[in-house]
XYZ file of C-alpha atoms in Angstrom:
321
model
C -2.929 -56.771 -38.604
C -3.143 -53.510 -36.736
C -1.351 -51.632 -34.434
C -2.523 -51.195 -30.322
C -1.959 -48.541 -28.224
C 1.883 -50.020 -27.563
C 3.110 -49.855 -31.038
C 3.002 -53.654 -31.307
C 1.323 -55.827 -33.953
C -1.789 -57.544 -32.928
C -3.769 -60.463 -34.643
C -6.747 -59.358 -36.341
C -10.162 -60.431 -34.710
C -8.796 -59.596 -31.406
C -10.734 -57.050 -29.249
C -9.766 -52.981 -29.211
C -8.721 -51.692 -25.998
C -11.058 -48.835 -25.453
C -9.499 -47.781 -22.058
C -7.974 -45.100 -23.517
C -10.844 -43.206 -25.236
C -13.125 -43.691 -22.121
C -10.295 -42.062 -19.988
C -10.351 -39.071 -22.576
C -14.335 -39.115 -22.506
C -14.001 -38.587 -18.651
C -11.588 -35.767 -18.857
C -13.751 -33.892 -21.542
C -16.714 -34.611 -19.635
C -14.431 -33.047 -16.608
C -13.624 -29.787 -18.390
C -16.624 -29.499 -20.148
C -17.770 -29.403 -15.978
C -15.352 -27.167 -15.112
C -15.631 -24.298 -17.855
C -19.859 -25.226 -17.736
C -21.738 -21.773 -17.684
C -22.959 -22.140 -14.438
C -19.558 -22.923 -12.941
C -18.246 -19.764 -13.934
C -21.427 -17.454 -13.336
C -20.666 -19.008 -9.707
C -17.161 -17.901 -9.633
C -18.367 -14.541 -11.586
C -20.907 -13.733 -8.612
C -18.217 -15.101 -6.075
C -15.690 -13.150 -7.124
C -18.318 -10.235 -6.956
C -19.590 -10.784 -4.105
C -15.774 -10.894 -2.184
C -14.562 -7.158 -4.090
C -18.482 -5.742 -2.776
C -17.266 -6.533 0.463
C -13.714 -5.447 -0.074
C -15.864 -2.170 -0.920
C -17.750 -1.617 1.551
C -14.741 -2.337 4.341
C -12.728 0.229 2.011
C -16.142 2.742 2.243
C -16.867 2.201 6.166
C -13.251 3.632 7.008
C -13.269 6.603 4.647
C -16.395 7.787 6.314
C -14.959 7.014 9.800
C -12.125 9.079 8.915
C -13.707 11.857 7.292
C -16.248 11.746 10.102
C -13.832 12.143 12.780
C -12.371 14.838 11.016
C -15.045 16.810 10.395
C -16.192 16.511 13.591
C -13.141 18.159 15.383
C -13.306 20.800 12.202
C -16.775 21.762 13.358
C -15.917 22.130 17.175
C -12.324 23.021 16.940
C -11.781 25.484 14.165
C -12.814 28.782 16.124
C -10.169 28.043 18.757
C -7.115 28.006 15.882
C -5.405 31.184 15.606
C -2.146 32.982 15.732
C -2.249 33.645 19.285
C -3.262 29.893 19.756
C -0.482 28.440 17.863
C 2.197 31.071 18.881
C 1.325 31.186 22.624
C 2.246 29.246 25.716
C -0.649 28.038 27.762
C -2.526 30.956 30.558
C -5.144 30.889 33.091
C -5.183 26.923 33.597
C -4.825 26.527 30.434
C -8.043 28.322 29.576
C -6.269 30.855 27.208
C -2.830 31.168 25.311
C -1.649 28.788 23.132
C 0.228 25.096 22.461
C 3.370 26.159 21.169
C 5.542 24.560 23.614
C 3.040 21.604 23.214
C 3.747 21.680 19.278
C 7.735 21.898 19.337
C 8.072 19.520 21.863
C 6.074 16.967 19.785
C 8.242 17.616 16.625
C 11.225 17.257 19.061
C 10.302 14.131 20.233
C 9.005 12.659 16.835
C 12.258 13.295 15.061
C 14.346 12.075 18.157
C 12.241 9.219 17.337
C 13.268 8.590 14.151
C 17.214 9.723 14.688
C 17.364 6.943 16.844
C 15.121 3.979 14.934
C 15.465 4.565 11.475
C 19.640 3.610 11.495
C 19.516 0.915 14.454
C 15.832 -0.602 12.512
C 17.749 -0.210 8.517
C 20.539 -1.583 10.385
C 19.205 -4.628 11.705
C 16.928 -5.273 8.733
C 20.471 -5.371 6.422
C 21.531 -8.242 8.938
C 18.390 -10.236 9.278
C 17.985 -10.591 5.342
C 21.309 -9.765 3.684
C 23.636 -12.110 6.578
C 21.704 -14.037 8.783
C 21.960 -18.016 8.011
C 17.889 -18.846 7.932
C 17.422 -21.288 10.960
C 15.551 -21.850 14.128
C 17.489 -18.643 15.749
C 16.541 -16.511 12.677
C 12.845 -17.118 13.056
C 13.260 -16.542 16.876
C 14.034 -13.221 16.157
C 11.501 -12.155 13.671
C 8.992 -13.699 16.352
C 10.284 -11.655 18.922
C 10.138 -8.466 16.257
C 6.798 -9.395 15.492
C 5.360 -9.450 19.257
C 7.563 -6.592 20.163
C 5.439 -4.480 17.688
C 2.226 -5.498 19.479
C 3.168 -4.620 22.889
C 0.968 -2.077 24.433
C 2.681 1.670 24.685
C 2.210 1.719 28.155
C 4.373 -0.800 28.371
C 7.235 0.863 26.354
C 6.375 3.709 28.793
C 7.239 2.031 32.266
C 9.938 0.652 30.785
C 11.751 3.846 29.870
C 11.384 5.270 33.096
C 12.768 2.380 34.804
C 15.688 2.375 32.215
C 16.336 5.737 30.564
C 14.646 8.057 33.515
C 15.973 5.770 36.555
C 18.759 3.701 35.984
C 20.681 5.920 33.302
C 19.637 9.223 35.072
C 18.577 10.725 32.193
C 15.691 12.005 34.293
C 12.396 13.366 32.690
C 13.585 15.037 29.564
C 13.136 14.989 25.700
C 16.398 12.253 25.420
C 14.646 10.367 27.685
C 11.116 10.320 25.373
C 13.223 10.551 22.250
C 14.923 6.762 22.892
C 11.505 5.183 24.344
C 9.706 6.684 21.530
C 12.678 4.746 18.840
C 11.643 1.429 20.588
C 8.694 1.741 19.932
C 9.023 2.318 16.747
C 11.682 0.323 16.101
C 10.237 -3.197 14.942
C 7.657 -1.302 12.687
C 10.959 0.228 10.992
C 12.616 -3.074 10.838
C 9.261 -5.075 9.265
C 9.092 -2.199 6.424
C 13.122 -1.808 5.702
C 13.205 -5.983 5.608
C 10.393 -6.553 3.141
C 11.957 -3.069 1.253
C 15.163 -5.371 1.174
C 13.265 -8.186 -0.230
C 11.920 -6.643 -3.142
C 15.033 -5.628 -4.359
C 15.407 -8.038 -7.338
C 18.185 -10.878 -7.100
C 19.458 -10.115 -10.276
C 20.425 -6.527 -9.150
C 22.792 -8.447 -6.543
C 23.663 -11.415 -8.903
C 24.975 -8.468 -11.269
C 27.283 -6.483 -8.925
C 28.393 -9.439 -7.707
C 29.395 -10.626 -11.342
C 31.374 -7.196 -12.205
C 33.621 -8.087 -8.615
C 32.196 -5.928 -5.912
C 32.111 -6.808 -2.606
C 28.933 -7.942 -0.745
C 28.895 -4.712 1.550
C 29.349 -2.937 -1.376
C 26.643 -4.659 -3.105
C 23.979 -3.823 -0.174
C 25.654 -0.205 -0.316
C 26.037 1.209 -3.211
C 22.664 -1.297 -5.669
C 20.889 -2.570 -2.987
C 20.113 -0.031 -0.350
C 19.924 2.932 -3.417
C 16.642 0.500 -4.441
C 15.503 -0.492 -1.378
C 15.374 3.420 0.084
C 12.552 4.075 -0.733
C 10.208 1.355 0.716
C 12.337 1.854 3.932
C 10.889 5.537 4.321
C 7.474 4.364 4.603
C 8.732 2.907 7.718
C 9.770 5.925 8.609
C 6.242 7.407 7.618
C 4.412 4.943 9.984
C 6.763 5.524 12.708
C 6.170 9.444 12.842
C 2.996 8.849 12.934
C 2.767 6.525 15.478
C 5.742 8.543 17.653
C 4.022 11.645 17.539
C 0.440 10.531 18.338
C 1.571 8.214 21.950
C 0.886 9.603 25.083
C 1.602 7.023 27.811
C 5.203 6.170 26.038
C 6.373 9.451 27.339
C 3.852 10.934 29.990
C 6.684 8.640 32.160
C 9.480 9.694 30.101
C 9.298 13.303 29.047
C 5.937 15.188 29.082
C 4.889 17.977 31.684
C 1.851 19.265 32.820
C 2.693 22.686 32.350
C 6.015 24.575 31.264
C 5.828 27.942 30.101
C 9.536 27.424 28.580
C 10.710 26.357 25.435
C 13.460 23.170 25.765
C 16.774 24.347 25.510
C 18.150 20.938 25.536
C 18.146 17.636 25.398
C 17.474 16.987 28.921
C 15.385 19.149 29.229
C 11.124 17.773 29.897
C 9.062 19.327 27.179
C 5.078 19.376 26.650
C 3.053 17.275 23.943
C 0.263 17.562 22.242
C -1.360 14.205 22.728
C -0.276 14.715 26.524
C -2.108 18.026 26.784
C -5.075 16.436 24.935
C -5.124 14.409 27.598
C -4.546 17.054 30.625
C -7.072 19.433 29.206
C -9.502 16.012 28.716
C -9.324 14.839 31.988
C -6.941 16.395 34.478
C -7.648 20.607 34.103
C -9.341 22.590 36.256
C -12.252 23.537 33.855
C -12.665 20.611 31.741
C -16.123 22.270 30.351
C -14.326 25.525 29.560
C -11.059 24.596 27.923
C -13.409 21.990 25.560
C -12.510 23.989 22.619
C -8.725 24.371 23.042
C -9.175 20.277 23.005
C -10.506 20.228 19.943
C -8.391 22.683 18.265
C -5.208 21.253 19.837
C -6.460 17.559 18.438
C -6.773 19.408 15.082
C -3.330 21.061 14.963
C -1.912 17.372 15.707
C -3.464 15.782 12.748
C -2.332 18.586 10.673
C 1.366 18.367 12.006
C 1.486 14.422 11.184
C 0.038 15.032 8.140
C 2.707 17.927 7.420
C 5.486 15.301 8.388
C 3.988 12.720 6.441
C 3.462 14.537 3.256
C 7.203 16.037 3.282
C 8.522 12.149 3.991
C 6.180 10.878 0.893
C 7.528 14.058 -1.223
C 10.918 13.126 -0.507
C 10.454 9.264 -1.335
C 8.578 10.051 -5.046
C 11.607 12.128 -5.443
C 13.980 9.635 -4.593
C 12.146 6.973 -6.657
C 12.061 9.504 -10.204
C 15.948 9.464 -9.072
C 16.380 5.604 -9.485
């Protein structure tokens, strides 16, 4: 007597179930498939073949970038100097400067941010730290989503129907400052929500645990860890605010104003609005081609400046936590 597969006793002389060992045959024969050389020198030159292309994308924009930069170096260096960054704009704009043009960019970018960064933090702390997931809750992030992709022309008409028009704020930095913040507001939300989400659970679960409150929770452990992320929302949006010309050339910009802004209602020039004038709207388009360059130059350089003291702060903020 012997024993089957079942643990029970069988007569002797009767036939071996060999189900078993076939089924283990198969699976061998299955791995021995799956690990085969040739099946992974195909995922080897797959896998290859997919970071080569990763490569190249990664390649094709550093070039673009360095190419465009370059290029305005080469034609818009000679035009940069003290006079042209101290200077208001003379003789149709042919000489003088862009200082007006640079303050009332800064202006406008940080009115920008004034206004999005605490109403974007703000709604982000709702959507993921209070808001019941449903049908309404992915509504909203819809509507943040598309609201992100809407042309900035379209932010543009809308502030001077609202803020210009109907809240007579007239042309005027206030006026660009808010239409500039919606703009940049669902960019600000996206970046503070997924900033939220990384924030461990455990880090909640914790506070929670020693008795504090849930606001004090998202105050005091949650937001401290969550900063951080949140101001590369803020990067993006300077960037974005200070480089958009038809969100305010209905909102705030001038063609020409010799005067510094000495307050908030006051409309300001912009660089990417001047771009634009000396580009396509000056009297000698031919002879102010270098100021176009050099002003186009200056603006990189500024949203570069901004960006580098936001990313400064945040790597000091993160050796903090």
């Amino acid at each position: 007597m012997d024993y089957s597969q079942t643990g029970t006793r069988r007569p002797a002389g009767a036939p071996t179930s060999t189900g078993g060992i076939r089924r283990s045959n198969r699976k061998n024969e299955d791995c021995e498939g799956a690990w085969s050389p040739v099946s992974t020198r195909k995922r080897h030159w797959t896998q290859s073949g997919v970071f080569g292309l990763f490569r190249v994308a990664a390649l094709i924009n550093g070039f673009a970038l360095l190419f465009i930069v370059g290029f305005l170096l080469l034609n818009g260096w000679k035009a940069i100097n003290w006079t042209f960054l101290s200077q208001a704009p003379m003789d149709s704009m042919t000489r003088g400067g862009i200082l007006p043009c640079i303050i009332g960019t800064v202006l406008l970018s940080f009115g920008a941010m004034v206004v999005a960064f605490p109403w974007g933090v703000a709604s982000a702390i709702y959507l993921h730290e209070y808001a019941k997931p449903g049908p309404a809750l992915r509504v909203i992030r819809l509507g943040i989503n598309n609201l992100a992709g809407v042309p900035s022309v379209v932010f543009g008409l809308f502030g001077l129907a609202f803020f210009v028009t109907w809240c007579k704020l007239g042309v005027s930095v206030l006026s660009g400052a808010l239409t500039l913040g919606a703009l940049v507001l669902p960019v600000i939300i996206g970046t503070a929500e997924e900033a939220l989400r990384s924030v461990p659970a455990t880090y909640r679960e914790a506070s929670l645990a020693l008795g504090a409150t849930k606001w004090q929770t998202i105050y005091r452990v949650v937001l401290p860890a969550a900063f951080p992320g949140m101001l590369t929302g803020s990067i993006l949006g300077i960037s974005r605010a200070a480089g958009e010309t038809a969100a305010i050339m209905f909102t705030a910009a001038v063609f020409f104003t010799p005067h510094l802004p000495s307050s908030l209602f006051d409309p300001v020039m912009a660089l990417p609005y001047h771009i634009y004038v000396l580009a396509t709207a000056g009297t000698q388009i031919e002879a102010t081609r270098p100021l176009q360059y050099g002003t186009s130059l200056v603006l990189i350089g500024l949203v570069l400046g901004m960006n580098l003291i936001a990313i400064f702060y945040r790597a000091r903020l993160q050796r903090q936590a």
